[in-house]
mmCIF file of C-alpha atoms in Angstrom:
data_model
loop_
_atom_site.group_PDB
_atom_site.id
_atom_site.type_symbol
_atom_site.label_atom_id
_atom_site.label_comp_id
_atom_site.label_asym_id
_atom_site.label_seq_id
_atom_site.Cartn_x
_atom_site.Cartn_y
_atom_site.Cartn_z
ATOM 1 C CA MET A 1 -0.134 -0.352 0.139
ATOM 2 C CA GLY A 2 1.924 3.156 -1.183
ATOM 3 C CA HIS A 3 1.908 6.172 -3.365
ATOM 4 C CA ASP A 4 4.033 7.455 -6.266
ATOM 5 C CA GLU A 5 4.088 11.255 -5.770
ATOM 6 C CA ASP A 6 5.261 11.064 -9.735
ATOM 7 C CA ASP A 7 2.356 9.109 -10.955
ATOM 8 C CA GLY A 8 -0.452 9.794 -8.154
ATOM 9 C CA ALA A 9 -3.030 7.328 -8.367
ATOM 10 C CA SER A 10 -1.984 4.369 -11.339
ATOM 11 C CA GLU A 11 -2.339 0.667 -11.131
ATOM 12 C CA THR A 12 0.116 -1.655 -11.856
ATOM 13 C CA GLU A 13 0.525 -5.119 -11.105
ATOM 14 C CA GLN A 14 3.434 -7.719 -11.134
ATOM 15 C CA PRO A 15 2.631 -11.598 -10.371
ATOM 16 C CA PRO A 16 3.957 -13.001 -7.023
ATOM 17 C CA ALA A 17 5.980 -15.992 -6.522
ATOM 18 C CA VAL A 18 3.795 -19.009 -5.209
ATOM 19 C CA LYS A 19 5.469 -21.519 -2.276
ATOM 20 C CA THR A 20 4.075 -23.306 0.232
ATOM 21 C CA PRO A 21 2.987 -22.922 3.696
ATOM 22 C CA THR A 22 6.568 -24.291 4.668
ATOM 23 C CA ASN A 23 7.832 -21.327 2.618
ATOM 24 C CA VAL A 24 6.018 -18.121 1.536
ATOM 25 C CA VAL A 25 3.372 -17.529 -0.677
ATOM 26 C CA GLU A 26 5.169 -14.966 -3.212
ATOM 27 C CA GLU A 27 3.467 -11.812 -5.466
ATOM 28 C CA GLY A 28 11.401 1.013 -2.921
ATOM 29 C CA ASP A 29 11.229 3.628 -3.242
ATOM 30 C CA GLU A 30 10.854 7.120 -1.762
ATOM 31 C CA HIS A 31 7.342 7.500 -3.208
ATOM 32 C CA SER A 32 5.767 4.377 -1.444
ATOM 33 C CA THR A 33 3.765 5.003 1.867
ATOM 34 C CA GLY A 34 2.985 2.272 4.769
ATOM 35 C CA MET A 35 1.475 -0.841 4.290
ATOM 36 C CA VAL A 36 0.428 0.120 0.840
ATOM 37 C CA HIS A 37 1.886 -1.807 -2.639
ATOM 38 C CA HIS A 38 4.014 0.538 -4.553
ATOM 39 C CA SER A 39 5.820 -1.370 -7.307
ATOM 40 C CA GLU A 40 2.674 -0.926 -9.091
ATOM 41 C CA SER A 41 1.471 -3.521 -10.086
ATOM 42 C CA GLU A 42 -0.410 -4.303 -13.768
ATOM 43 C CA ALA A 43 -4.127 -4.876 -12.997
ATOM 44 C CA SER A 44 -4.416 -6.461 -16.901
ATOM 45 C CA ASN A 45 -1.725 -9.473 -15.774
ATOM 46 C CA TYR A 46 -4.239 -11.369 -13.238
ATOM 47 C CA ALA A 47 -6.830 -13.848 -14.800
ATOM 48 C CA THR A 48 -10.385 -12.580 -14.849
ATOM 49 C CA GLU A 49 -13.594 -14.049 -15.982
ATOM 50 C CA ASP A 50 -14.402 -10.283 -17.812
ATOM 51 C CA GLU A 51 -12.050 -10.323 -20.962
ATOM 52 C CA GLU A 52 -12.019 -6.929 -23.208
ATOM 53 C CA ASP A 53 -12.326 -7.338 -27.314
ATOM 54 C CA GLY A 54 -10.277 -5.123 -29.583
ATOM 55 C CA ASP A 55 -13.024 -2.467 -29.055
ATOM 56 C CA GLY A 56 -12.920 -2.246 -25.307
ATOM 57 C CA VAL A 57 -16.650 -3.804 -24.911
ATOM 58 C CA VAL A 58 -16.347 -6.330 -21.612
ATOM 59 C CA LYS A 59 -16.835 -9.947 -22.510
ATOM 60 C CA LYS A 60 -18.280 -12.645 -20.073
ATOM 61 C CA ILE A 61 -16.330 -15.555 -20.465
ATOM 62 C CA ASN A 62 -18.401 -18.992 -19.352
ATOM 63 C CA LEU A 63 -16.311 -20.942 -16.987
ATOM 64 C CA GLY A 64 -18.894 -23.722 -17.133
ATOM 65 C CA PRO A 65 -20.893 -24.998 -13.975
ATOM 66 C CA GLN A 66 -19.339 -24.824 -10.579
ATOM 67 C CA CYS A 67 -18.450 -28.046 -8.986
ATOM 68 C CA THR A 68 -17.552 -28.427 -4.903
ATOM 69 C CA LEU A 69 -13.715 -29.738 -5.316
ATOM 70 C CA LYS A 70 -15.054 -33.509 -4.120
ATOM 71 C CA GLU A 71 -16.130 -33.038 -7.124
ATOM 72 C CA HIS A 72 -13.414 -31.812 -9.034
ATOM 73 C CA ILE A 73 -11.341 -35.086 -7.719
ATOM 74 C CA GLU A 74 -13.480 -37.688 -8.423
ATOM 75 C CA LYS A 75 -14.237 -36.859 -11.942
ATOM 76 C CA ASP A 76 -12.042 -39.080 -13.671
ATOM 77 C CA LYS A 77 -11.211 -41.122 -11.004
ATOM 78 C CA ASP A 78 -10.618 -44.106 -13.249
ATOM 79 C CA ASP A 79 -8.015 -42.307 -15.423
ATOM 80 C CA GLU A 80 -4.413 -42.878 -13.849
ATOM 81 C CA SER A 81 -2.708 -39.465 -14.996
ATOM 82 C CA LEU A 82 -5.927 -36.959 -14.575
ATOM 83 C CA ARG A 83 -5.828 -38.021 -11.057
ATOM 84 C CA ARG A 84 -2.207 -37.903 -10.731
ATOM 85 C CA TRP A 85 -1.976 -34.303 -11.848
ATOM 86 C CA LYS A 86 -4.746 -33.511 -9.900
ATOM 87 C CA GLU A 87 -3.322 -34.738 -6.747
ATOM 88 C CA GLN A 88 0.175 -33.109 -7.916
ATOM 89 C CA LEU A 89 -2.033 -29.723 -8.396
ATOM 90 C CA LEU A 90 -3.849 -29.761 -5.239
ATOM 91 C CA GLY A 91 -1.604 -31.648 -2.522
ATOM 92 C CA SER A 92 -3.081 -33.350 0.231
ATOM 93 C CA VAL A 93 -6.562 -32.585 0.690
ATOM 94 C CA ASP A 94 -8.786 -34.386 2.939
ATOM 95 C CA LEU A 95 -11.846 -34.884 1.974
ATOM 96 C CA ALA A 96 -13.436 -35.199 5.178
ATOM 97 C CA SER A 97 -12.618 -31.554 5.812
ATOM 98 C CA VAL A 98 -14.396 -29.935 2.534
ATOM 99 C CA GLY A 99 -17.107 -32.223 1.892
ATOM 100 C CA GLU A 100 -20.265 -30.544 -0.210
ATOM 101 C CA THR A 101 -19.301 -26.974 0.040
ATOM 102 C CA LEU A 102 -19.313 -25.126 -3.295
ATOM 103 C CA GLU A 103 -17.879 -21.131 -1.517
ATOM 104 C CA PRO A 104 -14.433 -21.137 -0.047
ATOM 105 C CA GLU A 105 -13.614 -19.559 3.181
ATOM 106 C CA VAL A 106 -10.776 -18.103 3.766
ATOM 107 C CA LYS A 107 -9.725 -16.213 6.995
ATOM 108 C CA PHE A 108 -7.297 -13.997 7.608
ATOM 109 C CA LEU A 109 -4.959 -15.061 10.736
ATOM 110 C CA SER A 110 -2.389 -12.186 11.215
ATOM 111 C CA LEU A 111 -1.326 -9.109 8.928
ATOM 112 C CA ILE A 112 2.448 -7.879 10.195
ATOM 113 C CA ILE A 113 4.597 -4.884 9.302
ATOM 114 C CA LEU A 114 8.217 -5.948 8.615
ATOM 115 C CA SER A 115 11.369 -3.455 8.890
ATOM 116 C CA PRO A 116 15.211 -4.609 9.348
ATOM 117 C CA GLY A 117 16.537 -3.800 12.544
ATOM 118 C CA ARG A 118 13.190 -3.019 13.978
ATOM 119 C CA THR A 119 10.267 -5.497 15.684
ATOM 120 C CA GLU A 120 7.338 -6.467 13.782
ATOM 121 C CA ILE A 121 4.557 -4.609 13.773
ATOM 122 C CA VAL A 122 1.926 -7.100 14.175
ATOM 123 C CA LEU A 123 -1.422 -5.600 13.443
ATOM 124 C CA ALA A 124 -5.009 -6.504 15.120
ATOM 125 C CA ILE A 125 -7.651 -7.146 12.651
ATOM 126 C CA PRO A 126 -10.706 -5.979 13.985
ATOM 127 C CA GLU A 127 -13.899 -7.754 12.997
ATOM 128 C CA ASP A 128 -15.502 -4.708 11.628
ATOM 129 C CA GLY A 129 -12.774 -4.101 9.553
ATOM 130 C CA LYS A 130 -12.773 -0.929 11.051
ATOM 131 C CA PRO A 131 -9.349 -0.314 13.478
ATOM 132 C CA LYS A 132 -10.100 2.263 16.257
ATOM 133 C CA GLY A 133 -7.429 5.168 15.998
ATOM 134 C CA LEU A 134 -4.036 5.365 14.134
ATOM 135 C CA TRP A 135 -3.520 1.674 12.782
ATOM 136 C CA PHE A 136 -0.027 2.353 12.867
ATOM 137 C CA SER A 137 3.105 4.685 12.565
ATOM 138 C CA LEU A 138 6.099 4.227 10.046
ATOM 139 C CA LYS A 139 9.449 6.183 9.958
ATOM 140 C CA GLU A 140 10.052 8.509 6.713
ATOM 141 C CA GLY A 141 12.422 7.055 4.412
ATOM 142 C CA SER A 142 12.350 3.710 6.285
ATOM 143 C CA ARG A 143 12.506 0.144 3.996
ATOM 144 C CA TYR A 144 9.157 -2.264 5.328
ATOM 145 C CA SER A 145 7.088 -4.926 3.625
ATOM 146 C CA LEU A 146 3.589 -6.464 4.716
ATOM 147 C CA LYS A 147 3.162 -9.972 5.292
ATOM 148 C CA PHE A 148 -0.094 -11.730 6.196
ATOM 149 C CA SER A 149 -1.184 -15.267 6.546
ATOM 150 C CA PHE A 150 -4.611 -16.704 6.099
ATOM 151 C CA GLU A 151 -6.215 -20.570 5.658
ATOM 152 C CA VAL A 152 -8.609 -21.781 2.951
ATOM 153 C CA LYS A 153 -11.119 -24.362 3.733
ATOM 154 C CA ASN A 154 -13.746 -25.909 1.735
ATOM 155 C CA ASN A 155 -12.820 -25.229 -2.075
ATOM 156 C CA ILE A 156 -10.037 -23.633 -3.665
ATOM 157 C CA VAL A 157 -9.905 -19.639 -3.922
ATOM 158 C CA SER A 158 -9.261 -18.568 -7.685
ATOM 159 C CA GLY A 159 -7.233 -15.901 -8.390
ATOM 160 C CA LEU A 160 -6.904 -13.862 -4.788
ATOM 161 C CA ARG A 161 -5.686 -11.024 -4.920
ATOM 162 C CA TYR A 162 -5.250 -7.692 -2.969
ATOM 163 C CA THR A 163 -6.496 -4.172 -3.649
ATOM 164 C CA ASN A 164 -5.416 -0.943 -2.205
ATOM 165 C CA THR A 165 -6.624 3.337 -2.102
ATOM 166 C CA VAL A 166 -4.665 5.427 -0.077
ATOM 167 C CA TRP A 167 -6.057 8.812 0.527
ATOM 168 C CA LYS A 168 -4.332 12.013 1.781
ATOM 169 C CA THR A 169 -6.394 15.304 2.833
ATOM 170 C CA GLY A 170 -8.895 13.360 1.031
ATOM 171 C CA VAL A 171 -7.161 13.529 -2.181
ATOM 172 C CA LYS A 172 -6.247 9.411 -4.021
ATOM 173 C CA VAL A 173 -2.726 9.182 -3.903
ATOM 174 C CA ASP A 174 -2.518 5.680 -4.582
ATOM 175 C CA SER A 175 -4.538 2.506 -6.149
ATOM 176 C CA SER A 176 -2.329 -0.643 -6.582
ATOM 177 C CA LYS A 177 -3.124 -4.065 -6.836
ATOM 178 C CA GLU A 178 -1.091 -7.823 -6.750
ATOM 179 C CA MET A 179 -2.219 -10.750 -7.945
ATOM 180 C CA VAL A 180 -2.036 -13.331 -4.787
ATOM 181 C CA GLY A 181 -2.440 -16.631 -6.371
ATOM 182 C CA THR A 182 -4.741 -19.700 -6.382
ATOM 183 C CA PHE A 183 -4.866 -22.070 -3.757
ATOM 184 C CA SER A 184 -6.595 -25.389 -2.326
ATOM 185 C CA PRO A 185 -7.882 -26.138 1.391
ATOM 186 C CA GLN A 186 -5.590 -27.297 3.575
ATOM 187 C CA SER A 187 -5.269 -27.614 7.386
ATOM 188 C CA GLU A 188 -1.886 -25.249 7.307
ATOM 189 C CA PRO A 189 -2.062 -21.898 6.332
ATOM 190 C CA TYR A 190 -0.676 -20.189 3.532
ATOM 191 C CA THR A 191 1.954 -17.018 4.328
ATOM 192 C CA HIS A 192 2.494 -14.462 1.321
ATOM 193 C CA VAL A 193 5.534 -11.351 1.893
ATOM 194 C CA MET A 194 5.090 -8.053 0.323
ATOM 195 C CA PRO A 195 8.101 -6.894 -2.126
ATOM 196 C CA GLU A 196 10.313 -4.402 -0.027
ATOM 197 C CA GLU A 197 9.764 -0.865 -0.451
ATOM 198 C CA THR A 198 10.647 2.672 0.998
ATOM 199 C CA THR A 199 8.411 5.059 2.709
ATOM 200 C CA PRO A 200 8.529 8.626 1.205
ATOM 201 C CA SER A 201 10.890 11.148 2.650
ATOM 202 C CA GLY A 202 10.636 14.916 3.803
ATOM 203 C CA MET A 203 7.617 17.410 4.470
ATOM 204 C CA PHE A 204 5.366 16.796 2.165
ATOM 205 C CA ALA A 205 5.464 12.846 2.818
ATOM 206 C CA ARG A 206 5.323 13.139 6.820
ATOM 207 C CA GLY A 207 1.597 13.092 7.730
ATOM 208 C CA SER A 208 -1.640 11.079 8.318
ATOM 209 C CA TYR A 209 -3.244 8.847 5.423
ATOM 210 C CA SER A 210 -6.288 6.927 5.036
ATOM 211 C CA ALA A 211 -6.849 3.914 3.286
ATOM 212 C CA LYS A 212 -8.844 1.017 2.261
ATOM 213 C CA THR A 213 -7.614 -2.732 1.655
ATOM 214 C CA LYS A 214 -9.330 -5.265 -0.101
ATOM 215 C CA PHE A 215 -8.489 -9.065 -0.564
ATOM 216 C CA LEU A 216 -11.056 -10.508 -2.952
ATOM 217 C CA ASP A 217 -11.492 -13.858 -5.552
ATOM 218 C CA ASP A 218 -11.792 -14.270 -9.772
ATOM 219 C CA ASP A 219 -15.658 -13.371 -8.474
ATOM 220 C CA ASN A 220 -14.728 -10.462 -6.483
ATOM 221 C CA LYS A 221 -15.931 -11.806 -3.230
ATOM 222 C CA CYS A 222 -14.635 -9.961 -0.316
ATOM 223 C CA TYR A 223 -13.009 -11.849 2.286
ATOM 224 C CA LEU A 224 -11.241 -8.970 4.239
ATOM 225 C CA GLU A 225 -12.061 -5.168 4.510
ATOM 226 C CA ILE A 226 -10.425 -2.809 6.204
ATOM 227 C CA ASN A 227 -10.911 1.036 5.945
ATOM 228 C CA TYR A 228 -7.705 2.829 7.926
ATOM 229 C CA THR A 229 -6.062 5.700 9.112
ATOM 230 C CA PHE A 230 -1.737 5.348 9.300
ATOM 231 C CA ASP A 231 1.218 7.982 9.940
ATOM 232 C CA ILE A 232 4.810 8.601 8.508
ATOM 233 C CA LYS A 233 6.675 10.554 10.708
ATOM 234 C CA ARG A 234 10.296 12.140 10.904
ATOM 235 C CA GLU A 235 11.415 9.349 13.688
ATOM 236 C CA TRP A 236 9.895 5.726 14.751
ATOM 237 C CA PRO A 237 7.227 5.926 17.482
ATOM 238 C CA ALA A 238 8.691 5.137 20.877
ATOM 239 C CA ASP A 239 6.241 2.324 21.704
ATOM 240 C CA GLN A 240 7.350 0.358 18.437
#
């Protein structure tokens, strides 16, 4: 979550690298702000059900009927090559835990800001998505990255993505998107770490910001929305 003082509210995206839970599931400069993605990712790079034709008209892609995870696994179960491919794709899935549910369940367990030489800033996730008061503060010109963990249950979540919009004094200064990936249900949580960035510095960069962060899937189902405020200060707060 960050803003570019040169480009304003431009939107870009770069694809993350996905790892297993034992590693990290993957997706700067002086123009990015706290907990905001500055390496501005290109929204057109991630797959959605809507595509534009040559005339700019949005066309809906028919992906066929939605199936439960159990139905996906049991389809073509007599085809050995397909069975092995599905096992490789889905990993170890306990069918007893997924049942017949069509909708995936995604729960975010933690949000943490990392900065070299500093202790982790653990952000409380309020149930209503609206932290009371200032959520966090960052030092100007400091390097930081956002780390979060989440669990997936019931069914595959397709095209999980992160979006973030930042305002200062009521003016939108950044809007960014990042593809996180597609994940199957499993007992262990997934972890994602954003690329390291650098908060802006200088008199005009310091002050209070408001922001909105969302995590959505390909169907635009929102699993977490947080509306919050943060500060960029001359020095790190004494309590961090």
